[in-house]
């Protein structure tokens, strides 16, 4: 397993000194999958392994304050997202996560939490807010649990547990803990696991990759990811997909290790199109791409033909494009995006991000 990022501050706490009340704050980024997680079983166990690039600027910052409750309730909380109390659906998700964590940390049942959370990016922009949100929450609650009991794990073990709990909150969230890349799912290498993600450090040419996110639609997803994963249960292409991921993981890891941008482009784009191909071919077909998504891909293909640009597109479960590119082609790609938007008279938002280092705790 790679060393966790050195420049994340060490986990600050005083072991063996239980803190019945206190507060803790974590910042956790979103991530974009290059090998896609699609399909799951049991308690958030992925059908296949996935590999993601951690983002830098799209993150959630979550503060958890805790104090003893009055003994009549268990693990109750108030949750404010951008100053607004969250709705019942999200509340249920948070409650479920606290219950899961309370199995290992019963102290959580005796506490009351006030949770405040902020995202750096607008809601429903195709950036996975559940990845950053649930990972920031898992990190903060785990810190609270360990500080309330006065029993701290070593930092690498702490992060691994946080990744495990983040996974229970939202599968892809387990990868957000680490940067610059993360692998989730057993069988990729000797360290990888279905239970939590592990950090992955590529060849230096892949350490900083830019990501311009073209927001073709801000509408909430037509199909939530839980319903989407379910479509893989009985999918005709299920075994084919599992085989494809095995080969793509192997090829992408080799490309990331050797600095091979051609194979990187081929695999990353095939993964994005495969994800949507699986959706099209589901028992209940799902069509999330917009005409502009397709138009952009055609125009990108025409523009880059023969130029040898280090650029690849990827798409999550929505219509928005993440255009990934190396520093040396930053200007040409950004100009292409601006001109493309102008040529088509579109009014769309583009969010610029890049490879990030993973989650970090914030100190006063
Ligand atoms: O973490 P979930 O359950 O929201 O699923 C995420 C699925 C994809 O974003 C489509 C792919 C991935 O690996 O992130």
mmCIF file of C-alpha atoms and ligand atoms in Angstrom:
data_model
loop_
_atom_site.group_PDB
_atom_site.id
_atom_site.type_symbol
_atom_site.label_atom_id
_atom_site.label_comp_id
_atom_site.label_asym_id
_atom_site.label_seq_id
_atom_site.Cartn_x
_atom_site.Cartn_y
_atom_site.Cartn_z
ATOM 1 C CA UNK A 1 0.000 0.000 0.000
ATOM 2 C CA UNK A 2 1.341 3.441 -0.853
ATOM 3 C CA UNK A 3 2.177 5.766 2.000
ATOM 4 C CA UNK A 4 -0.713 8.112 2.804
ATOM 5 C CA UNK A 5 -0.015 11.623 1.681
ATOM 6 C CA UNK A 6 2.785 13.172 3.639
ATOM 7 C CA UNK A 7 1.463 16.690 3.587
ATOM 8 C CA UNK A 8 -1.871 15.881 5.149
ATOM 9 C CA UNK A 9 -1.560 17.069 8.701
ATOM 10 C CA UNK A 10 -1.284 14.309 11.278
ATOM 11 C CA UNK A 11 -4.397 13.363 13.145
ATOM 12 C CA UNK A 12 -4.415 15.632 16.178
ATOM 13 C CA UNK A 13 -5.729 14.236 19.405
ATOM 14 C CA UNK A 14 -4.625 13.377 22.863
ATOM 15 C CA UNK A 15 -4.869 9.622 23.281
ATOM 16 C CA UNK A 16 -6.316 8.160 26.456
ATOM 17 C CA UNK A 17 -8.085 11.377 27.400
ATOM 18 C CA UNK A 18 -11.778 11.013 26.559
ATOM 19 C CA UNK A 19 -13.420 14.226 25.434
ATOM 20 C CA UNK A 20 -17.152 14.137 26.269
ATOM 21 C CA UNK A 21 -17.649 17.232 24.173
ATOM 22 C CA UNK A 22 -15.741 18.899 21.414
ATOM 23 C CA UNK A 23 -15.654 19.718 17.744
ATOM 24 C CA UNK A 24 -13.730 18.599 14.701
ATOM 25 C CA UNK A 25 -13.634 19.682 11.090
ATOM 26 C CA UNK A 26 -12.520 17.926 7.919
ATOM 27 C CA UNK A 27 -12.255 18.922 4.295
ATOM 28 C CA UNK A 28 -12.746 16.141 1.783
ATOM 29 C CA UNK A 29 -12.694 16.394 -2.009
ATOM 30 C CA UNK A 30 -14.796 14.898 -4.734
ATOM 31 C CA UNK A 31 -13.242 12.433 -7.142
ATOM 32 C CA UNK A 32 -13.740 11.428 -10.742
ATOM 33 C CA UNK A 33 -13.654 7.744 -11.618
ATOM 34 C CA UNK A 34 -11.434 6.692 -14.513
ATOM 35 C CA UNK A 35 -12.407 3.030 -14.046
ATOM 36 C CA UNK A 36 -16.089 3.148 -13.180
ATOM 37 C CA UNK A 37 -17.836 1.534 -10.255
ATOM 38 C CA UNK A 38 -21.227 0.406 -11.539
ATOM 39 C CA UNK A 39 -23.044 -2.413 -9.786
ATOM 40 C CA UNK A 40 -22.885 -3.520 -6.182
ATOM 41 C CA UNK A 41 -23.950 -6.272 -3.821
ATOM 42 C CA UNK A 42 -24.499 -6.777 -0.100
ATOM 43 C CA UNK A 43 -23.535 -3.859 2.081
ATOM 44 C CA UNK A 44 -21.958 -1.594 -0.519
ATOM 45 C CA UNK A 45 -19.565 -4.170 -1.944
ATOM 46 C CA UNK A 46 -18.656 -3.201 -5.511
ATOM 47 C CA UNK A 47 -19.319 -5.549 -8.406
ATOM 48 C CA UNK A 48 -15.943 -4.531 -9.813
ATOM 49 C CA UNK A 49 -12.920 -2.496 -8.745
ATOM 50 C CA UNK A 50 -12.648 1.186 -9.629
ATOM 51 C CA UNK A 51 -9.903 3.776 -9.850
ATOM 52 C CA UNK A 52 -10.348 7.513 -9.475
ATOM 53 C CA UNK A 53 -8.508 10.783 -9.660
ATOM 54 C CA UNK A 54 -9.006 12.930 -6.590
ATOM 55 C CA UNK A 55 -10.067 16.526 -7.219
ATOM 56 C CA UNK A 56 -8.585 19.588 -5.547
ATOM 57 C CA UNK A 57 -11.067 22.453 -5.542
ATOM 58 C CA UNK A 58 -14.402 20.627 -5.436
ATOM 59 C CA UNK A 59 -14.677 19.678 -1.804
ATOM 60 C CA UNK A 60 -16.985 19.532 1.187
ATOM 61 C CA UNK A 61 -16.028 20.952 4.542
ATOM 62 C CA UNK A 62 -17.842 19.412 7.476
ATOM 63 C CA UNK A 63 -17.738 20.323 11.134
ATOM 64 C CA UNK A 64 -19.108 17.975 13.768
ATOM 65 C CA UNK A 65 -19.722 19.269 17.287
ATOM 66 C CA UNK A 66 -20.631 16.724 19.911
ATOM 67 C CA UNK A 67 -21.823 16.720 23.497
ATOM 68 C CA UNK A 68 -23.495 14.114 25.734
ATOM 69 C CA UNK A 69 -27.183 13.650 24.916
ATOM 70 C CA UNK A 70 -29.898 13.505 27.575
ATOM 71 C CA UNK A 71 -29.976 9.694 27.554
ATOM 72 C CA UNK A 72 -33.433 9.422 25.992
ATOM 73 C CA UNK A 73 -32.224 9.456 22.377
ATOM 74 C CA UNK A 74 -29.477 7.626 20.461
ATOM 75 C CA UNK A 75 -26.967 9.285 18.160
ATOM 76 C CA UNK A 76 -29.293 12.191 17.330
ATOM 77 C CA UNK A 77 -28.143 15.128 15.277
ATOM 78 C CA UNK A 78 -28.957 18.349 13.484
ATOM 79 C CA UNK A 79 -27.453 18.648 10.020
ATOM 80 C CA UNK A 80 -27.137 21.949 8.179
ATOM 81 C CA UNK A 81 -25.923 22.030 4.593
ATOM 82 C CA UNK A 82 -25.096 25.574 3.410
ATOM 83 C CA UNK A 83 -27.027 26.914 6.391
ATOM 84 C CA UNK A 84 -30.208 24.952 5.573
ATOM 85 C CA UNK A 85 -31.476 21.977 7.504
ATOM 86 C CA UNK A 86 -31.159 18.916 5.263
ATOM 87 C CA UNK A 87 -34.208 16.992 4.045
ATOM 88 C CA UNK A 88 -35.465 13.654 5.434
ATOM 89 C CA UNK A 89 -33.797 11.547 2.718
ATOM 90 C CA UNK A 90 -30.330 12.805 3.487
ATOM 91 C CA UNK A 91 -31.086 12.746 7.230
ATOM 92 C CA UNK A 92 -31.855 9.037 6.933
ATOM 93 C CA UNK A 93 -28.539 8.435 5.204
ATOM 94 C CA UNK A 94 -26.665 10.238 7.974
ATOM 95 C CA UNK A 95 -28.636 8.366 10.651
ATOM 96 C CA UNK A 96 -27.778 5.050 8.980
ATOM 97 C CA UNK A 97 -24.102 5.944 8.912
ATOM 98 C CA UNK A 98 -24.110 6.889 12.615
ATOM 99 C CA UNK A 99 -25.826 3.567 13.400
ATOM 100 C CA UNK A 100 -23.205 1.640 11.421
ATOM 101 C CA UNK A 101 -20.388 3.444 13.203
ATOM 102 C CA UNK A 102 -22.049 2.960 16.588
ATOM 103 C CA UNK A 103 -21.608 -0.809 16.172
ATOM 104 C CA UNK A 104 -17.852 -0.270 16.654
ATOM 105 C CA UNK A 105 -18.160 2.968 18.650
ATOM 106 C CA UNK A 106 -21.193 2.638 20.983
ATOM 107 C CA UNK A 107 -20.223 6.015 22.481
ATOM 108 C CA UNK A 108 -21.896 7.575 19.428
ATOM 109 C CA UNK A 109 -25.259 6.507 20.862
ATOM 110 C CA UNK A 110 -24.643 8.696 23.892
ATOM 111 C CA UNK A 111 -23.845 11.848 21.962
ATOM 112 C CA UNK A 112 -25.739 14.641 20.266
ATOM 113 C CA UNK A 113 -24.205 16.042 17.094
ATOM 114 C CA UNK A 114 -24.509 19.384 15.414
ATOM 115 C CA UNK A 115 -23.190 18.991 11.891
ATOM 116 C CA UNK A 116 -22.539 21.874 9.527
ATOM 117 C CA UNK A 117 -21.407 21.296 6.000
ATOM 118 C CA UNK A 118 -20.471 23.447 3.004
ATOM 119 C CA UNK A 119 -19.643 22.552 -0.590
ATOM 120 C CA UNK A 120 -17.307 24.627 -2.748
ATOM 121 C CA UNK A 121 -19.356 23.747 -5.819
ATOM 122 C CA UNK A 122 -22.997 24.267 -6.699
ATOM 123 C CA UNK A 123 -25.467 21.473 -6.072
ATOM 124 C CA UNK A 124 -26.367 19.111 -8.951
ATOM 125 C CA UNK A 125 -23.541 20.169 -11.236
ATOM 126 C CA UNK A 126 -22.432 16.669 -12.027
ATOM 127 C CA UNK A 127 -19.726 16.821 -9.401
ATOM 128 C CA UNK A 128 -20.225 13.963 -7.016
ATOM 129 C CA UNK A 129 -21.328 15.788 -3.874
ATOM 130 C CA UNK A 130 -22.080 12.451 -2.210
ATOM 131 C CA UNK A 131 -18.403 11.452 -2.568
ATOM 132 C CA UNK A 132 -17.054 14.583 -0.891
ATOM 133 C CA UNK A 133 -20.016 14.948 1.480
ATOM 134 C CA UNK A 134 -20.101 11.418 2.833
ATOM 135 C CA UNK A 135 -16.309 11.177 3.127
ATOM 136 C CA UNK A 136 -16.074 14.476 5.024
ATOM 137 C CA UNK A 137 -18.855 13.250 7.303
ATOM 138 C CA UNK A 138 -17.268 9.839 7.922
ATOM 139 C CA UNK A 139 -13.921 11.461 8.752
ATOM 140 C CA UNK A 140 -15.497 13.943 11.167
ATOM 141 C CA UNK A 141 -17.698 11.372 12.904
ATOM 142 C CA UNK A 142 -14.804 8.945 13.243
ATOM 143 C CA UNK A 143 -12.631 11.680 14.746
ATOM 144 C CA UNK A 144 -15.469 12.515 17.139
ATOM 145 C CA UNK A 145 -15.898 8.843 18.111
ATOM 146 C CA UNK A 146 -12.195 8.358 18.748
ATOM 147 C CA UNK A 147 -11.839 11.581 20.689
ATOM 148 C CA UNK A 148 -14.945 10.897 22.767
ATOM 149 C CA UNK A 149 -13.486 7.521 23.759
ATOM 150 C CA UNK A 150 -9.885 8.747 24.009
ATOM 151 C CA UNK A 151 -8.711 5.875 21.813
ATOM 152 C CA UNK A 152 -6.964 7.059 18.699
ATOM 153 C CA UNK A 153 -5.794 4.952 15.813
ATOM 154 C CA UNK A 154 -2.517 5.603 14.059
ATOM 155 C CA UNK A 155 -3.138 7.959 11.146
ATOM 156 C CA UNK A 156 -2.979 5.373 8.303
ATOM 157 C CA UNK A 157 -5.370 3.074 10.147
ATOM 158 C CA UNK A 158 -7.650 6.023 10.934
ATOM 159 C CA UNK A 159 -7.852 6.912 7.234
ATOM 160 C CA UNK A 160 -8.519 3.308 6.280
ATOM 161 C CA UNK A 161 -11.406 3.117 8.755
ATOM 162 C CA UNK A 162 -12.750 6.463 7.541
ATOM 163 C CA UNK A 163 -12.636 5.123 3.986
ATOM 164 C CA UNK A 164 -14.547 2.029 5.111
ATOM 165 C CA UNK A 165 -17.290 4.138 6.743
ATOM 166 C CA UNK A 166 -17.386 6.571 3.826
ATOM 167 C CA UNK A 167 -18.033 3.557 1.585
ATOM 168 C CA UNK A 168 -21.040 2.602 3.678
ATOM 169 C CA UNK A 169 -22.381 6.143 3.194
ATOM 170 C CA UNK A 170 -21.768 6.249 -0.576
ATOM 171 C CA UNK A 171 -19.548 3.789 -2.446
ATOM 172 C CA UNK A 172 -17.425 6.256 -4.394
ATOM 173 C CA UNK A 173 -16.906 8.350 -1.223
ATOM 174 C CA UNK A 174 -14.363 5.815 0.051
ATOM 175 C CA UNK A 175 -11.957 6.930 -2.696
ATOM 176 C CA UNK A 176 -12.104 10.625 -1.732
ATOM 177 C CA UNK A 177 -10.028 10.105 1.404
ATOM 178 C CA UNK A 178 -6.834 9.681 -0.598
ATOM 179 C CA UNK A 179 -4.965 11.393 -3.393
ATOM 180 C CA UNK A 180 -3.690 11.825 -5.992
ATOM 181 C CA UNK A 181 -5.537 8.681 -7.104
ATOM 182 C CA UNK A 182 -7.384 5.939 -5.263
ATOM 183 C CA UNK A 183 -8.247 2.326 -5.964
ATOM 184 C CA UNK A 184 -11.267 0.617 -4.471
ATOM 185 C CA UNK A 185 -12.039 -3.074 -4.939
ATOM 186 C CA UNK A 186 -10.222 -6.320 -4.338
ATOM 187 C CA UNK A 187 -7.945 -8.035 -6.811
ATOM 188 C CA UNK A 188 -6.321 -5.014 -8.450
ATOM 189 C CA UNK A 189 -3.142 -5.485 -6.446
ATOM 190 C CA UNK A 190 -2.252 -7.263 -3.222
ATOM 191 C CA UNK A 191 -3.388 -4.322 -1.050
ATOM 192 C CA UNK A 192 -6.666 -3.414 -2.728
ATOM 193 C CA UNK A 193 -9.910 -4.258 -0.959
ATOM 194 C CA UNK A 194 -13.679 -4.226 -1.393
ATOM 195 C CA UNK A 195 -13.989 -2.749 2.103
ATOM 196 C CA UNK A 196 -12.045 0.498 1.657
ATOM 197 C CA UNK A 197 -9.950 2.395 -0.867
ATOM 198 C CA UNK A 198 -6.191 2.651 -0.969
ATOM 199 C CA UNK A 199 -4.085 5.566 -2.223
ATOM 200 C CA UNK A 200 -2.328 5.319 -5.544
ATOM 201 C CA UNK A 201 0.589 7.401 -6.790
ATOM 202 C CA UNK A 202 1.198 7.346 -10.555
ATOM 203 C CA UNK A 203 4.148 8.281 -12.782
ATOM 204 C CA UNK A 204 4.995 11.970 -12.230
ATOM 205 C CA UNK A 205 3.446 12.958 -15.591
ATOM 206 C CA UNK A 206 0.045 11.973 -14.196
ATOM 207 C CA UNK A 207 0.474 13.648 -10.810
ATOM 208 C CA UNK A 208 -1.173 16.850 -11.993
ATOM 209 C CA UNK A 209 -3.942 16.450 -14.518
ATOM 210 C CA UNK A 210 -6.400 19.259 -15.170
ATOM 211 C CA UNK A 211 -10.131 18.655 -15.249
ATOM 212 C CA UNK A 212 -12.517 21.077 -16.925
ATOM 213 C CA UNK A 213 -16.058 20.060 -16.120
ATOM 214 C CA UNK A 214 -18.620 21.122 -18.717
ATOM 215 C CA UNK A 215 -22.005 21.352 -17.091
ATOM 216 C CA UNK A 216 -24.527 20.471 -19.778
ATOM 217 C CA UNK A 217 -27.348 20.057 -17.333
ATOM 218 C CA UNK A 218 -27.881 21.133 -13.762
ATOM 219 C CA UNK A 219 -31.056 19.122 -13.425
ATOM 220 C CA UNK A 220 -31.012 16.470 -10.696
ATOM 221 C CA UNK A 221 -30.179 13.003 -11.979
ATOM 222 C CA UNK A 222 -33.069 11.138 -13.602
ATOM 223 C CA UNK A 223 -31.841 7.916 -12.052
ATOM 224 C CA UNK A 224 -30.172 7.918 -8.659
ATOM 225 C CA UNK A 225 -26.982 5.904 -8.331
ATOM 226 C CA UNK A 226 -28.565 3.239 -6.080
ATOM 227 C CA UNK A 227 -31.205 2.483 -8.711
ATOM 228 C CA UNK A 228 -28.455 2.604 -11.340
ATOM 229 C CA UNK A 229 -26.215 0.085 -9.569
ATOM 230 C CA UNK A 230 -29.213 -2.224 -9.224
ATOM 231 C CA UNK A 231 -29.555 -2.387 -12.986
ATOM 232 C CA UNK A 232 -26.346 -4.426 -13.054
ATOM 233 C CA UNK A 233 -27.832 -7.221 -10.914
ATOM 234 C CA UNK A 234 -29.511 -8.911 -13.853
ATOM 235 C CA UNK A 235 -27.684 -7.215 -16.682
ATOM 236 C CA UNK A 236 -27.038 -9.272 -19.812
ATOM 237 C CA UNK A 237 -23.533 -7.834 -19.995
ATOM 238 C CA UNK A 238 -22.682 -8.311 -16.332
ATOM 239 C CA UNK A 239 -19.921 -10.879 -16.807
ATOM 240 C CA UNK A 240 -18.608 -9.076 -19.856
ATOM 241 C CA UNK A 241 -18.379 -5.885 -17.845
ATOM 242 C CA UNK A 242 -16.495 -7.637 -15.042
ATOM 243 C CA UNK A 243 -14.009 -8.990 -17.616
ATOM 244 C CA UNK A 244 -13.694 -5.611 -19.266
ATOM 245 C CA UNK A 245 -12.870 -3.881 -15.966
ATOM 246 C CA UNK A 246 -10.229 -6.484 -15.220
ATOM 247 C CA UNK A 247 -8.494 -5.732 -18.479
ATOM 248 C CA UNK A 248 -9.027 -1.965 -18.288
ATOM 249 C CA UNK A 249 -7.675 -1.774 -14.720
ATOM 250 C CA UNK A 250 -4.581 -3.653 -15.762
ATOM 251 C CA UNK A 251 -4.026 -1.470 -18.830
ATOM 252 C CA UNK A 252 -4.735 1.807 -17.063
ATOM 253 C CA UNK A 253 -2.456 1.036 -14.130
ATOM 254 C CA UNK A 254 0.346 0.204 -16.512
ATOM 255 C CA UNK A 255 -0.269 3.443 -18.427
ATOM 256 C CA UNK A 256 -0.359 5.472 -15.201
ATOM 257 C CA UNK A 257 2.869 3.853 -14.079
ATOM 258 C CA UNK A 258 4.753 4.366 -17.326
ATOM 259 C CA UNK A 259 3.326 7.753 -18.340
ATOM 260 C CA UNK A 260 1.522 6.407 -21.412
ATOM 261 C CA UNK A 261 -1.063 9.019 -22.382
ATOM 262 C CA UNK A 262 -2.324 7.108 -25.441
ATOM 263 C CA UNK A 263 -3.448 4.082 -23.438
ATOM 264 C CA UNK A 264 -4.756 6.386 -20.683
ATOM 265 C CA UNK A 265 -6.957 8.173 -23.227
ATOM 266 C CA UNK A 266 -8.187 4.930 -24.761
ATOM 267 C CA UNK A 267 -9.110 3.280 -21.461
ATOM 268 C CA UNK A 268 -10.590 6.351 -19.762
ATOM 269 C CA UNK A 269 -12.856 7.099 -22.713
ATOM 270 C CA UNK A 270 -13.864 3.480 -23.167
ATOM 271 C CA UNK A 271 -14.834 3.335 -19.488
ATOM 272 C CA UNK A 272 -17.045 6.427 -19.790
ATOM 273 C CA UNK A 273 -18.780 5.158 -22.924
ATOM 274 C CA UNK A 274 -19.089 1.671 -21.485
ATOM 275 C CA UNK A 275 -20.828 3.025 -18.391
ATOM 276 C CA UNK A 276 -23.422 4.693 -20.589
ATOM 277 C CA UNK A 277 -23.571 1.677 -22.905
ATOM 278 C CA UNK A 278 -24.466 -0.451 -19.889
ATOM 279 C CA UNK A 279 -27.170 2.035 -18.989
ATOM 280 C CA UNK A 280 -28.614 1.964 -22.515
ATOM 281 C CA UNK A 281 -28.647 -1.839 -22.494
ATOM 282 C CA UNK A 282 -30.259 -2.224 -19.054
ATOM 283 C CA UNK A 283 -33.630 -3.945 -18.614
ATOM 284 C CA UNK A 284 -34.954 -0.463 -17.968
ATOM 285 C CA UNK A 285 -32.852 1.612 -20.365
ATOM 286 C CA UNK A 286 -31.382 4.787 -18.940
ATOM 287 C CA UNK A 287 -30.390 7.646 -21.220
ATOM 288 C CA UNK A 288 -28.552 10.385 -19.358
ATOM 289 C CA UNK A 289 -26.461 11.924 -22.138
ATOM 290 C CA UNK A 290 -27.666 15.197 -23.673
ATOM 291 C CA UNK A 291 -27.287 16.065 -27.367
ATOM 292 C CA UNK A 292 -24.549 18.536 -26.392
ATOM 293 C CA UNK A 293 -22.589 15.769 -24.665
ATOM 294 C CA UNK A 294 -22.451 13.811 -27.922
ATOM 295 C CA UNK A 295 -21.840 16.902 -30.026
ATOM 296 C CA UNK A 296 -18.897 17.838 -27.819
ATOM 297 C CA UNK A 297 -17.321 14.391 -28.186
ATOM 298 C CA UNK A 298 -17.649 14.507 -31.994
ATOM 299 C CA UNK A 299 -16.117 17.981 -32.145
ATOM 300 C CA UNK A 300 -13.329 17.047 -29.729
ATOM 301 C CA UNK A 301 -12.486 14.053 -31.906
ATOM 302 C CA UNK A 302 -12.335 16.212 -35.024
ATOM 303 C CA UNK A 303 -10.272 18.894 -33.277
ATOM 304 C CA UNK A 304 -7.673 16.613 -31.774
ATOM 305 C CA UNK A 305 -7.206 14.253 -34.729
ATOM 306 C CA UNK A 306 -3.529 13.840 -35.511
ATOM 307 C CA UNK A 307 -2.405 16.376 -32.897
ATOM 308 C CA UNK A 308 -1.258 13.907 -30.246
ATOM 309 C CA UNK A 309 -2.906 15.879 -27.448
ATOM 310 C CA UNK A 310 -2.779 14.511 -23.926
ATOM 311 C CA UNK A 311 -6.494 14.782 -23.328
ATOM 312 C CA UNK A 312 -9.287 12.366 -22.424
ATOM 313 C CA UNK A 313 -12.953 12.834 -21.649
ATOM 314 C CA UNK A 314 -14.878 10.999 -19.007
ATOM 315 C CA UNK A 315 -18.511 11.101 -17.907
ATOM 316 C CA UNK A 316 -20.218 9.994 -14.715
ATOM 317 C CA UNK A 317 -23.861 9.048 -14.278
ATOM 318 C CA UNK A 318 -25.111 12.247 -15.907
ATOM 319 C CA UNK A 319 -24.647 14.305 -19.078
ATOM 320 C CA UNK A 320 -21.662 16.399 -18.006
ATOM 321 C CA UNK A 321 -18.193 15.977 -19.448
ATOM 322 C CA UNK A 322 -14.990 15.949 -17.436
ATOM 323 C CA UNK A 323 -12.232 16.869 -19.849
ATOM 324 C CA UNK A 324 -8.903 15.734 -18.428
ATOM 325 C CA UNK A 325 -5.615 17.028 -19.808
ATOM 326 C CA UNK A 326 -1.927 17.447 -19.080
ATOM 327 C CA UNK A 327 -0.314 20.789 -18.259
ATOM 328 C CA UNK A 328 1.490 21.042 -21.588
ATOM 329 C CA UNK A 329 -1.829 21.099 -23.451
ATOM 330 C CA UNK A 330 -3.678 23.261 -20.996
ATOM 331 C CA UNK A 331 -3.859 26.353 -23.148
ATOM 332 C CA UNK A 332 -4.903 24.627 -26.345
ATOM 333 C CA UNK A 333 -7.621 22.631 -24.560
ATOM 334 C CA UNK A 334 -8.982 25.590 -22.622
ATOM 335 C CA UNK A 335 -9.121 27.636 -25.828
ATOM 336 C CA UNK A 336 -10.890 24.789 -27.564
ATOM 337 C CA UNK A 337 -13.506 24.633 -24.786
ATOM 338 C CA UNK A 338 -14.134 28.412 -24.810
ATOM 339 C CA UNK A 339 -14.392 28.553 -28.573
ATOM 340 C CA UNK A 340 -16.627 25.510 -28.715
ATOM 341 C CA UNK A 341 -19.035 27.100 -26.232
ATOM 342 C CA UNK A 342 -19.054 30.378 -28.185
ATOM 343 C CA UNK A 343 -19.423 28.691 -31.593
ATOM 344 C CA UNK A 344 -22.508 26.866 -30.365
ATOM 345 C CA UNK A 345 -23.924 29.913 -28.564
ATOM 346 C CA UNK A 346 -24.260 27.956 -25.364
ATOM 347 C CA UNK A 347 -24.562 29.338 -21.898
ATOM 348 C CA UNK A 348 -22.960 26.634 -19.873
ATOM 349 C CA UNK A 349 -20.859 26.602 -16.782
ATOM 350 C CA UNK A 350 -17.323 25.193 -16.830
ATOM 351 C CA UNK A 351 -15.648 24.320 -13.538
ATOM 352 C CA UNK A 352 -11.883 24.033 -13.560
ATOM 353 C CA UNK A 353 -10.281 21.557 -11.235
ATOM 354 C CA UNK A 354 -7.169 19.417 -11.043
ATOM 355 C CA UNK A 355 -5.628 16.465 -9.224
ATOM 356 C CA UNK A 356 -5.778 16.846 -5.452
ATOM 357 C CA UNK A 357 -4.129 15.250 -2.478
ATOM 358 C CA UNK A 358 -7.092 13.889 -0.560
ATOM 359 C CA UNK A 359 -8.833 14.780 2.665
ATOM 360 C CA UNK A 360 -7.343 16.876 5.431
ATOM 361 C CA UNK A 361 -8.297 17.879 8.907
ATOM 362 C CA UNK A 362 -8.683 21.584 9.608
ATOM 363 C CA UNK A 363 -7.330 23.087 12.779
ATOM 364 C CA UNK A 364 -8.331 26.379 14.394
HETATM 365 O O1 LIG B 1 -20.954 6.225 -5.139
HETATM 366 P P1 LIG B 1 -22.201 6.101 -5.916
HETATM 367 O O2 LIG B 1 -23.118 5.043 -5.389
HETATM 368 O O3 LIG B 1 -22.888 7.449 -6.072
HETATM 369 O O4 LIG B 1 -21.820 5.590 -7.413
HETATM 370 C C1 LIG B 1 -20.998 6.306 -8.275
HETATM 371 C C2 LIG B 1 -21.021 5.703 -9.629
HETATM 372 C C3 LIG B 1 -20.261 6.471 -10.700
HETATM 373 O O5 LIG B 1 -20.083 7.822 -10.336
HETATM 374 C C4 LIG B 1 -21.068 6.430 -11.995
HETATM 375 C C5 LIG B 1 -18.901 5.840 -11.001
HETATM 376 C C6 LIG B 1 -17.858 5.975 -9.947
HETATM 377 O O6 LIG B 1 -17.054 5.042 -9.830
HETATM 378 O O7 LIG B 1 -17.779 7.023 -9.271
#
